Every structure is written in structure tokens, then in C-alpha cells.
Amino acid sequence: MKKFLCSLLFVIMLCSSVMAAARNDKNAVDSGILTYLGTTEAEFQEGLDDLRKALTPLMTEESARQEWEDYDLLEGFLSELVRNRRVVHFYDSLMTMLLALRSGQIDEIVLPEAVVMYLTANNPTEYEILFSLNMMPSTISFGFKRGNTALQKEFNDAIKAMKKDGTLMTLENNYITQLGAGEPERVKFQEFKGAKTIRVAVTGDLPPIDYIAADGRPTGYNTAILSEIGKRLKKNIRFISVDAGGRSAALASERADVVFWYRNTEGLKTPRKLRNKNLKGVMVDSSLEGVILSEPYYSWDTDLVVGKAEKSK
């Protein structure tokens, strides 16, 4: 037992020293992101460090500058990554990540542009946009337990129909593009007596896309999409709450039939000189074994990096 305790103490001290070294690195910035599925925090960090190592010599090559400008990256995330190493921290909820930013535990957070615009519109003195990360086009799909191809097909057919008749664009305008500050309009659900109920897991971590109101009721864009799908399938929708890291577990345990799945779609956009390098593709919320996805119904090209506003410091 004494030997075990000594070993445990050594491991704790070693981990603490590694973390302290990262924090004491004068070029290190503590960066928060919502938990990715399909990779660990350590793997994500390794991939980011690998990318930084490959990028650093390119920053001084005059022949590469035009391409950097074409990608609008000279003043963006890649340039920032070379100047200051990012130490990544995964968070299972937006609330805990925002609290960490406001308390100074981390220096910045990374979120989709629509989410950042909503947060800054509602909290103009709390947060400020530092720079953009416009190299990882991403999408939202519905995730289902592998084997549930019947429900996957029903959702795919509904999404295709909503794209064709303009419903998706209308909902996007109402709940994202034209929203501004304030809470999204409450979503109404039609009840179908005796119909099957579809259980959907929500996190509330990407307002106004995935949003839970103060009274605990889901609303926002994803909820509006589901209301429309429920009407088209003539099935009832019921919501359950999970954190960002618990989505695949909710499916595996059959606690939920459907989850929202966020993923990078085209891989990291980088200058041509990097594309033949064996960079680790870890910055993707990719499909896991046991999960199948619908076709995407919403996409964005830009994430924004946000810090604590100077006025609130």
C-alpha cells in the first residue's frame, strides 16, 4: 500500500510539473473548447503542436506569404498559433467554459461565429472577439445509434424536403441570422396522439443554435428544426439534457434516439506546402463507432476566438 501511495504521489507530482511548465511557457495561451468526440484532449494538443511545428518555418518564407494572404490567415488563428502556443482545455459545457474564462483560468475560448455573435450581443461588456479561425468549415447533423437506419432515413427525407421548400433557410433567418440580442422565440410542438415519441438529447451549449431557456425548456434553431421534422413525420419529440461529452453515451445506452452532432467537414485548411505533411487530423468531431449521421442541415465557415473584455477585467 505504501509503495502504491508513493507511486501515485509521483504521478501526481509529474502531472503537476507538466501542467506548470505549460502555464509558465511565456508563449503559451490557455484556450478552451467544447469537448470533441473521437479524440482526447491530449491527442488534440499533440495535433495542434504538430501543426505549429510545421507552420513556424513558413511564417518567414517570402514565397509563402501570398498564399497566406489568399487564405486570410496572416492575422488569424494560424499566425496566432505560431506566435503563442495554445494549451487546449476541453469543457463539457458552455457554462463551465465561460466561468473559466471569466475567472481567469483560461485566456480565450473558441466557438462558432453565430454563437459568439449571440453571446457578445447579449453580453457586450463581458466578452470581446480576438480573431477569427476561418479554416475549419463545420456542419451540424443528427446522430443515431448504429443500426437505426429507418429513423436516419426519415430524418434525411425530411431534411431534403425542408431544404427544397425553403423551410431550413427561413428557420435559420428567424433563429440565427436575424435574432440579435434576447432570447429566441419559443418553439411550439404539435402533439400526435398515440404516435411514437422520439427522444432527443440537447446540451444548450451553442446558443442560439442548441439553446435551453432559463426555465429549462429547449428552444432556438435546433429545436425549431425538430418541431418541423416532428410535424412532417407525425411523431412526438421529447427532450433530455446531456453535456457535450455525453452525446454518444446517450445513444449507446438508448437514453436518447437522436443527438446533435457537430463536425468538421473538409479538414484543416492550410497552405499548400503543408498538405503533403503527415499532420495529425485530430481537430474533428468525427463519427464514432456505433454512431451514424444524417446529412447536414446547417453549416458555418468561421469560428471566432473570444476573450474577456477589457472593461470586465
mmCIF file of C-alpha atoms in Angstrom:
data_model
loop_
_atom_site.group_PDB
_atom_site.id
_atom_site.type_symbol
_atom_site.label_atom_id
_atom_site.label_comp_id
_atom_site.label_asym_id
_atom_site.label_seq_id
_atom_site.Cartn_x
_atom_site.Cartn_y
_atom_site.Cartn_z
ATOM 1 C CA MET A 1 0.000 0.000 0.000
ATOM 2 C CA LYS A 2 2.852 2.361 0.883
ATOM 3 C CA LYS A 3 4.531 1.587 -2.436
ATOM 4 C CA PHE A 4 1.265 2.312 -4.277
ATOM 5 C CA LEU A 5 0.821 5.640 -2.490
ATOM 6 C CA CYS A 6 4.376 6.664 -3.320
ATOM 7 C CA SER A 7 3.818 5.784 -6.978
ATOM 8 C CA LEU A 8 0.553 7.705 -7.016
ATOM 9 C CA LEU A 9 2.223 10.740 -5.435
ATOM 10 C CA PHE A 10 4.964 10.607 -8.058
ATOM 11 C CA VAL A 11 2.422 10.536 -10.893
ATOM 12 C CA ILE A 12 0.527 13.481 -9.396
ATOM 13 C CA MET A 13 3.731 15.481 -8.979
ATOM 14 C CA LEU A 14 4.797 14.654 -12.532
ATOM 15 C CA CYS A 15 1.440 15.737 -13.981
ATOM 16 C CA SER A 16 1.526 18.908 -11.913
ATOM 17 C CA SER A 17 5.008 19.764 -13.136
ATOM 18 C CA VAL A 18 3.975 19.227 -16.767
ATOM 19 C CA MET A 19 0.939 21.476 -16.322
ATOM 20 C CA ALA A 20 3.033 24.084 -14.549
ATOM 21 C CA ALA A 21 5.593 24.015 -17.350
ATOM 22 C CA ALA A 22 2.861 24.595 -19.908
ATOM 23 C CA ARG A 23 1.459 27.510 -17.911
ATOM 24 C CA ASN A 24 4.930 29.007 -17.342
ATOM 25 C CA ASP A 25 5.730 28.928 -21.060
ATOM 26 C CA LYS A 26 5.785 32.637 -21.907
ATOM 27 C CA ASN A 27 4.379 31.839 -25.361
ATOM 28 C CA ALA A 28 1.540 29.664 -24.045
ATOM 29 C CA VAL A 29 -2.106 30.716 -24.112
ATOM 30 C CA ASP A 30 -4.745 28.637 -22.319
ATOM 31 C CA SER A 31 -7.555 28.021 -24.784
ATOM 32 C CA GLY A 32 -10.961 26.454 -24.017
ATOM 33 C CA ILE A 33 -13.123 24.466 -26.430
ATOM 34 C CA LEU A 34 -16.180 22.289 -26.021
ATOM 35 C CA THR A 35 -15.336 18.605 -25.760
ATOM 36 C CA TYR A 36 -14.683 16.908 -29.087
ATOM 37 C CA LEU A 37 -15.814 13.339 -29.609
ATOM 38 C CA GLY A 38 -13.465 10.972 -31.399
ATOM 39 C CA THR A 39 -10.316 12.445 -29.845
ATOM 40 C CA THR A 40 -8.912 13.126 -26.399
ATOM 41 C CA GLU A 41 -7.633 16.416 -25.065
ATOM 42 C CA ALA A 42 -4.076 15.027 -25.184
ATOM 43 C CA GLU A 43 -4.450 13.880 -28.807
ATOM 44 C CA PHE A 44 -5.932 17.235 -29.784
ATOM 45 C CA GLN A 45 -2.995 19.018 -28.118
ATOM 46 C CA GLU A 46 -0.481 16.786 -29.881
ATOM 47 C CA GLY A 47 -2.083 17.558 -33.237
ATOM 48 C CA LEU A 48 -2.102 21.293 -32.551
ATOM 49 C CA ASP A 49 1.571 21.255 -31.501
ATOM 50 C CA ASP A 50 2.403 19.228 -34.597
ATOM 51 C CA LEU A 51 0.678 21.837 -36.761
ATOM 52 C CA ARG A 52 2.522 24.678 -35.010
ATOM 53 C CA LYS A 53 5.862 22.995 -35.582
ATOM 54 C CA ALA A 54 5.126 22.618 -39.296
ATOM 55 C CA LEU A 55 3.825 26.177 -39.657
ATOM 56 C CA THR A 56 6.639 28.028 -37.915
ATOM 57 C CA PRO A 57 9.230 27.970 -40.752
ATOM 58 C CA LEU A 58 6.591 29.010 -43.301
ATOM 59 C CA MET A 59 5.953 32.270 -41.494
ATOM 60 C CA THR A 60 9.404 33.518 -42.576
ATOM 61 C CA GLU A 61 9.228 32.314 -46.184
ATOM 62 C CA GLU A 62 8.508 35.205 -48.536
ATOM 63 C CA SER A 63 7.286 32.767 -51.219
ATOM 64 C CA ALA A 64 4.549 31.554 -48.906
ATOM 65 C CA ARG A 65 3.217 34.969 -47.895
ATOM 66 C CA GLN A 66 0.889 35.412 -50.884
ATOM 67 C CA GLU A 67 -0.775 32.107 -50.171
ATOM 68 C CA TRP A 68 -1.159 33.021 -46.511
ATOM 69 C CA GLU A 69 -2.837 36.243 -47.616
ATOM 70 C CA ASP A 70 -5.094 34.313 -50.012
ATOM 71 C CA TYR A 71 -6.284 32.247 -47.061
ATOM 72 C CA ASP A 72 -6.652 35.365 -44.909
ATOM 73 C CA LEU A 73 -4.563 33.664 -42.247
ATOM 74 C CA LEU A 74 -1.727 36.121 -41.636
ATOM 75 C CA GLU A 75 -3.699 37.883 -38.923
ATOM 76 C CA GLY A 76 -5.817 34.877 -37.995
ATOM 77 C CA PHE A 77 -5.519 31.739 -35.950
ATOM 78 C CA LEU A 78 -2.509 30.126 -37.669
ATOM 79 C CA SER A 79 -0.440 33.257 -37.240
ATOM 80 C CA GLU A 80 -1.509 33.447 -33.588
ATOM 81 C CA LEU A 81 -0.684 29.767 -33.113
ATOM 82 C CA VAL A 82 2.872 30.328 -34.309
ATOM 83 C CA ARG A 83 3.345 33.395 -32.097
ATOM 84 C CA ASN A 84 1.886 31.767 -28.987
ATOM 85 C CA ARG A 85 1.458 28.074 -28.293
ATOM 86 C CA ARG A 86 -2.130 27.116 -27.443
ATOM 87 C CA VAL A 87 -2.655 24.859 -24.424
ATOM 88 C CA VAL A 88 -6.056 23.282 -25.033
ATOM 89 C CA HIS A 89 -8.637 22.554 -22.332
ATOM 90 C CA PHE A 90 -11.801 20.554 -23.071
ATOM 91 C CA TYR A 91 -15.053 21.580 -21.367
ATOM 92 C CA ASP A 92 -18.215 19.503 -21.213
ATOM 93 C CA SER A 93 -20.489 22.536 -21.060
ATOM 94 C CA LEU A 94 -20.520 26.121 -22.276
ATOM 95 C CA MET A 95 -21.338 27.403 -18.791
ATOM 96 C CA THR A 96 -18.238 25.896 -17.171
ATOM 97 C CA MET A 97 -16.089 27.161 -20.043
ATOM 98 C CA LEU A 98 -17.431 30.715 -19.720
ATOM 99 C CA LEU A 99 -16.900 30.615 -15.953
ATOM 100 C CA ALA A 100 -13.297 29.508 -16.520
ATOM 101 C CA LEU A 101 -12.759 32.435 -18.902
ATOM 102 C CA ARG A 102 -14.314 34.979 -16.561
ATOM 103 C CA SER A 103 -12.313 33.713 -13.578
ATOM 104 C CA GLY A 104 -9.024 33.809 -15.478
ATOM 105 C CA GLN A 105 -8.425 30.042 -15.546
ATOM 106 C CA ILE A 106 -8.192 30.258 -19.334
ATOM 107 C CA ASP A 107 -7.340 33.152 -21.648
ATOM 108 C CA GLU A 108 -9.707 32.521 -24.546
ATOM 109 C CA ILE A 109 -12.473 30.274 -25.879
ATOM 110 C CA VAL A 110 -13.292 29.088 -29.395
ATOM 111 C CA LEU A 111 -16.899 28.915 -30.637
ATOM 112 C CA PRO A 112 -18.849 29.077 -33.931
ATOM 113 C CA GLU A 113 -19.391 32.583 -35.276
ATOM 114 C CA ALA A 114 -23.192 32.516 -34.724
ATOM 115 C CA VAL A 115 -22.693 31.571 -31.065
ATOM 116 C CA VAL A 116 -20.116 34.293 -30.476
ATOM 117 C CA MET A 117 -22.292 36.941 -32.104
ATOM 118 C CA TYR A 118 -25.168 35.910 -29.844
ATOM 119 C CA LEU A 119 -23.007 35.933 -26.701
ATOM 120 C CA THR A 120 -21.473 39.331 -27.452
ATOM 121 C CA ALA A 121 -24.863 40.838 -28.402
ATOM 122 C CA ASN A 122 -26.270 39.798 -25.025
ATOM 123 C CA ASN A 123 -23.099 40.495 -23.002
ATOM 124 C CA PRO A 124 -21.352 43.424 -24.748
ATOM 125 C CA THR A 125 -19.214 44.307 -21.724
ATOM 126 C CA GLU A 126 -18.218 40.733 -20.837
ATOM 127 C CA TYR A 127 -16.572 39.341 -23.969
ATOM 128 C CA GLU A 128 -14.567 40.595 -26.912
ATOM 129 C CA ILE A 129 -13.671 38.944 -30.225
ATOM 130 C CA LEU A 130 -9.914 38.436 -30.525
ATOM 131 C CA PHE A 131 -9.575 36.956 -34.028
ATOM 132 C CA SER A 132 -11.175 34.506 -36.425
ATOM 133 C CA LEU A 133 -10.490 30.861 -37.159
ATOM 134 C CA ASN A 134 -11.735 30.608 -40.729
ATOM 135 C CA MET A 135 -10.096 27.360 -41.776
ATOM 136 C CA MET A 136 -12.401 24.641 -40.456
ATOM 137 C CA PRO A 137 -15.779 24.547 -42.258
ATOM 138 C CA SER A 138 -18.179 22.673 -39.966
ATOM 139 C CA THR A 139 -21.683 21.235 -40.065
ATOM 140 C CA ILE A 140 -24.454 20.018 -37.788
ATOM 141 C CA SER A 141 -26.113 16.662 -38.399
ATOM 142 C CA PHE A 142 -28.365 14.404 -36.366
ATOM 143 C CA GLY A 143 -26.673 11.375 -34.804
ATOM 144 C CA PHE A 144 -28.373 7.995 -34.366
ATOM 145 C CA LYS A 145 -27.319 4.698 -32.863
ATOM 146 C CA ARG A 146 -25.768 2.451 -35.492
ATOM 147 C CA GLY A 147 -28.433 0.188 -36.928
ATOM 148 C CA ASN A 148 -31.221 2.740 -36.601
ATOM 149 C CA THR A 149 -31.238 3.316 -40.346
ATOM 150 C CA ALA A 150 -35.039 3.637 -40.518
ATOM 151 C CA LEU A 151 -35.033 6.775 -38.345
ATOM 152 C CA GLN A 152 -31.942 8.056 -40.156
ATOM 153 C CA LYS A 153 -33.771 7.772 -43.494
ATOM 154 C CA GLU A 154 -36.882 9.505 -42.143
ATOM 155 C CA PHE A 155 -34.777 12.429 -40.920
ATOM 156 C CA ASN A 156 -32.810 12.583 -44.174
ATOM 157 C CA ASP A 157 -36.003 12.693 -46.225
ATOM 158 C CA ALA A 158 -37.387 15.478 -44.012
ATOM 159 C CA ILE A 159 -34.139 17.498 -44.217
ATOM 160 C CA LYS A 160 -34.074 17.208 -48.027
ATOM 161 C CA ALA A 161 -37.689 18.354 -48.256
ATOM 162 C CA MET A 162 -37.037 21.295 -45.908
ATOM 163 C CA LYS A 163 -34.048 22.369 -47.981
ATOM 164 C CA LYS A 164 -36.069 22.153 -51.172
ATOM 165 C CA ASP A 165 -39.080 24.138 -49.949
ATOM 166 C CA GLY A 166 -37.022 26.816 -48.163
ATOM 167 C CA THR A 167 -38.039 25.896 -44.608
ATOM 168 C CA LEU A 168 -34.444 25.455 -43.436
ATOM 169 C CA MET A 169 -33.441 28.895 -44.710
ATOM 170 C CA THR A 170 -36.494 30.528 -43.108
ATOM 171 C CA LEU A 171 -35.745 28.957 -39.721
ATOM 172 C CA GLU A 172 -32.070 29.896 -39.983
ATOM 173 C CA ASN A 173 -33.020 33.525 -40.638
ATOM 174 C CA ASN A 174 -35.536 33.607 -37.772
ATOM 175 C CA TYR A 175 -33.446 31.849 -35.129
ATOM 176 C CA ILE A 176 -29.853 32.751 -36.076
ATOM 177 C CA THR A 177 -29.201 35.386 -38.746
ATOM 178 C CA GLN A 178 -31.777 37.985 -37.711
ATOM 179 C CA LEU A 179 -32.003 37.167 -33.998
ATOM 180 C CA GLY A 180 -29.706 39.739 -32.414
ATOM 181 C CA ALA A 181 -29.911 40.034 -28.621
ATOM 182 C CA GLY A 182 -32.590 38.497 -26.451
ATOM 183 C CA GLU A 183 -33.971 35.011 -26.089
ATOM 184 C CA PRO A 184 -35.050 33.070 -29.201
ATOM 185 C CA GLU A 185 -38.769 32.750 -29.816
ATOM 186 C CA ARG A 186 -40.338 29.763 -28.070
ATOM 187 C CA VAL A 187 -40.884 26.757 -30.322
ATOM 188 C CA LYS A 188 -44.278 25.079 -30.407
ATOM 189 C CA PHE A 189 -44.640 21.328 -30.852
ATOM 190 C CA GLN A 190 -47.623 19.542 -32.290
ATOM 191 C CA GLU A 191 -48.792 16.511 -30.323
ATOM 192 C CA PHE A 192 -49.801 13.357 -32.186
ATOM 193 C CA LYS A 193 -51.985 11.119 -30.040
ATOM 194 C CA GLY A 194 -50.778 7.526 -29.964
ATOM 195 C CA ALA A 195 -47.740 8.320 -32.166
ATOM 196 C CA LYS A 196 -44.183 7.208 -31.458
ATOM 197 C CA THR A 197 -42.039 9.545 -29.339
ATOM 198 C CA ILE A 198 -38.513 10.419 -30.476
ATOM 199 C CA ARG A 199 -36.151 11.263 -27.603
ATOM 200 C CA VAL A 200 -33.627 13.956 -28.463
ATOM 201 C CA ALA A 201 -30.590 14.869 -26.340
ATOM 202 C CA VAL A 202 -29.802 18.588 -26.079
ATOM 203 C CA THR A 203 -26.830 20.325 -24.480
ATOM 204 C CA GLY A 204 -27.736 24.005 -24.671
ATOM 205 C CA ASP A 205 -24.064 24.681 -25.381
ATOM 206 C CA LEU A 206 -24.364 26.548 -28.681
ATOM 207 C CA PRO A 207 -26.964 29.311 -28.273
ATOM 208 C CA PRO A 208 -28.940 30.261 -30.306
ATOM 209 C CA ILE A 209 -28.403 27.010 -32.248
ATOM 210 C CA ASP A 210 -28.599 24.490 -29.410
ATOM 211 C CA TYR A 211 -30.299 26.512 -26.681
ATOM 212 C CA ILE A 212 -32.044 25.906 -23.362
ATOM 213 C CA ALA A 213 -34.121 28.774 -21.926
ATOM 214 C CA ALA A 214 -33.910 29.954 -18.319
ATOM 215 C CA ASP A 215 -36.951 27.836 -17.404
ATOM 216 C CA GLY A 216 -35.237 24.702 -18.710
ATOM 217 C CA ARG A 217 -37.176 24.402 -21.948
ATOM 218 C CA PRO A 218 -35.179 23.880 -25.168
ATOM 219 C CA THR A 219 -35.694 26.487 -27.875
ATOM 220 C CA GLY A 220 -33.632 28.016 -30.678
ATOM 221 C CA TYR A 221 -32.702 26.794 -34.145
ATOM 222 C CA ASN A 222 -32.172 23.065 -33.497
ATOM 223 C CA THR A 223 -35.434 22.894 -31.567
ATOM 224 C CA ALA A 224 -37.304 24.652 -34.382
ATOM 225 C CA ILE A 225 -35.851 22.158 -36.870
ATOM 226 C CA LEU A 226 -37.053 19.259 -34.723
ATOM 227 C CA SER A 227 -40.517 20.736 -34.364
ATOM 228 C CA GLU A 228 -40.803 20.842 -38.145
ATOM 229 C CA ILE A 229 -39.449 17.303 -38.521
ATOM 230 C CA GLY A 230 -41.925 16.057 -35.906
ATOM 231 C CA LYS A 231 -44.805 17.560 -37.901
ATOM 232 C CA ARG A 232 -43.593 16.012 -41.147
ATOM 233 C CA LEU A 233 -43.058 12.579 -39.600
ATOM 234 C CA LYS A 234 -46.206 12.875 -37.456
ATOM 235 C CA LYS A 235 -44.206 11.820 -34.400
ATOM 236 C CA ASN A 236 -43.785 13.387 -30.965
ATOM 237 C CA ILE A 237 -40.497 14.926 -29.820
ATOM 238 C CA ARG A 238 -39.263 14.743 -26.218
ATOM 239 C CA PHE A 239 -36.036 16.326 -24.990
ATOM 240 C CA ILE A 240 -33.472 15.109 -22.470
ATOM 241 C CA SER A 241 -30.482 17.096 -21.235
ATOM 242 C CA VAL A 242 -26.871 15.877 -21.645
ATOM 243 C CA ASP A 243 -23.452 17.521 -21.625
ATOM 244 C CA ALA A 244 -21.279 17.863 -24.725
ATOM 245 C CA GLY A 245 -19.169 14.822 -23.889
ATOM 246 C CA GLY A 246 -22.176 12.606 -23.157
ATOM 247 C CA ARG A 247 -23.808 12.578 -26.574
ATOM 248 C CA SER A 248 -22.513 9.238 -27.835
ATOM 249 C CA ALA A 249 -23.126 7.624 -24.416
ATOM 250 C CA ALA A 250 -26.755 8.809 -24.533
ATOM 251 C CA LEU A 251 -27.168 6.948 -27.821
ATOM 252 C CA ALA A 252 -25.289 3.837 -26.729
ATOM 253 C CA SER A 253 -27.394 3.491 -23.580
ATOM 254 C CA GLU A 254 -30.566 4.153 -25.607
ATOM 255 C CA ARG A 255 -31.398 7.030 -23.311
ATOM 256 C CA ALA A 256 -31.762 9.100 -26.485
ATOM 257 C CA ASP A 257 -32.733 8.231 -30.043
ATOM 258 C CA VAL A 258 -31.167 11.344 -31.558
ATOM 259 C CA VAL A 259 -28.332 13.735 -30.670
ATOM 260 C CA PHE A 260 -26.924 16.826 -32.369
ATOM 261 C CA TRP A 261 -23.557 16.099 -33.987
ATOM 262 C CA TYR A 262 -21.054 18.830 -34.810
ATOM 263 C CA ARG A 263 -18.159 18.018 -37.081
ATOM 264 C CA ASN A 264 -15.503 19.484 -39.331
ATOM 265 C CA THR A 265 -16.285 18.563 -42.922
ATOM 266 C CA GLU A 266 -13.336 19.373 -45.137
ATOM 267 C CA GLY A 267 -10.302 19.006 -42.906
ATOM 268 C CA LEU A 268 -7.999 21.781 -41.810
ATOM 269 C CA LYS A 269 -7.430 24.420 -44.495
ATOM 270 C CA THR A 270 -3.716 25.146 -44.613
ATOM 271 C CA PRO A 271 -1.188 26.461 -47.160
ATOM 272 C CA ARG A 272 -0.262 24.041 -49.949
ATOM 273 C CA LYS A 273 3.210 23.467 -48.537
ATOM 274 C CA LEU A 274 1.659 21.741 -45.533
ATOM 275 C CA ARG A 275 -0.727 19.455 -47.340
ATOM 276 C CA ASN A 276 1.793 16.726 -48.057
ATOM 277 C CA LYS A 277 2.953 16.636 -44.464
ATOM 278 C CA ASN A 278 1.672 13.929 -42.152
ATOM 279 C CA LEU A 279 -0.196 16.256 -39.793
ATOM 280 C CA LYS A 280 -2.466 14.656 -37.240
ATOM 281 C CA GLY A 281 -6.118 15.187 -38.151
ATOM 282 C CA VAL A 282 -7.464 15.376 -34.614
ATOM 283 C CA MET A 283 -9.415 18.615 -34.802
ATOM 284 C CA VAL A 284 -12.598 16.899 -35.932
ATOM 285 C CA ASP A 285 -15.724 15.932 -34.003
ATOM 286 C CA SER A 286 -15.935 12.839 -36.182
ATOM 287 C CA SER A 287 -18.406 9.999 -36.163
ATOM 288 C CA LEU A 288 -17.612 7.305 -33.632
ATOM 289 C CA GLU A 289 -18.084 3.597 -33.949
ATOM 290 C CA GLY A 290 -21.698 2.925 -33.076
ATOM 291 C CA VAL A 291 -22.979 6.270 -34.409
ATOM 292 C CA ILE A 292 -24.489 7.042 -37.819
ATOM 293 C CA LEU A 293 -25.298 10.545 -39.050
ATOM 294 C CA SER A 294 -27.967 12.283 -41.063
ATOM 295 C CA GLU A 295 -26.998 14.592 -43.853
ATOM 296 C CA PRO A 296 -26.028 18.070 -42.590
ATOM 297 C CA TYR A 297 -28.711 20.712 -42.131
ATOM 298 C CA TYR A 298 -26.610 23.694 -41.001
ATOM 299 C CA SER A 299 -23.041 24.758 -41.738
ATOM 300 C CA TRP A 300 -20.599 27.538 -40.906
ATOM 301 C CA ASP A 301 -17.163 28.530 -42.192
ATOM 302 C CA THR A 302 -15.809 30.596 -39.319
ATOM 303 C CA ASP A 303 -15.151 30.046 -35.640
ATOM 304 C CA LEU A 304 -14.240 33.049 -33.502
ATOM 305 C CA VAL A 305 -11.783 33.241 -30.642
ATOM 306 C CA VAL A 306 -13.165 35.189 -27.689
ATOM 307 C CA GLY A 307 -11.516 36.689 -24.628
ATOM 308 C CA LYS A 308 -12.697 38.516 -21.549
ATOM 309 C CA ALA A 309 -13.480 42.137 -22.410
ATOM 310 C CA GLU A 310 -11.080 44.727 -21.042
ATOM 311 C CA LYS A 311 -13.938 46.568 -19.302
ATOM 312 C CA SER A 312 -14.833 43.478 -17.293
ATOM 313 C CA LYS A 313 -11.302 42.682 -16.166
#
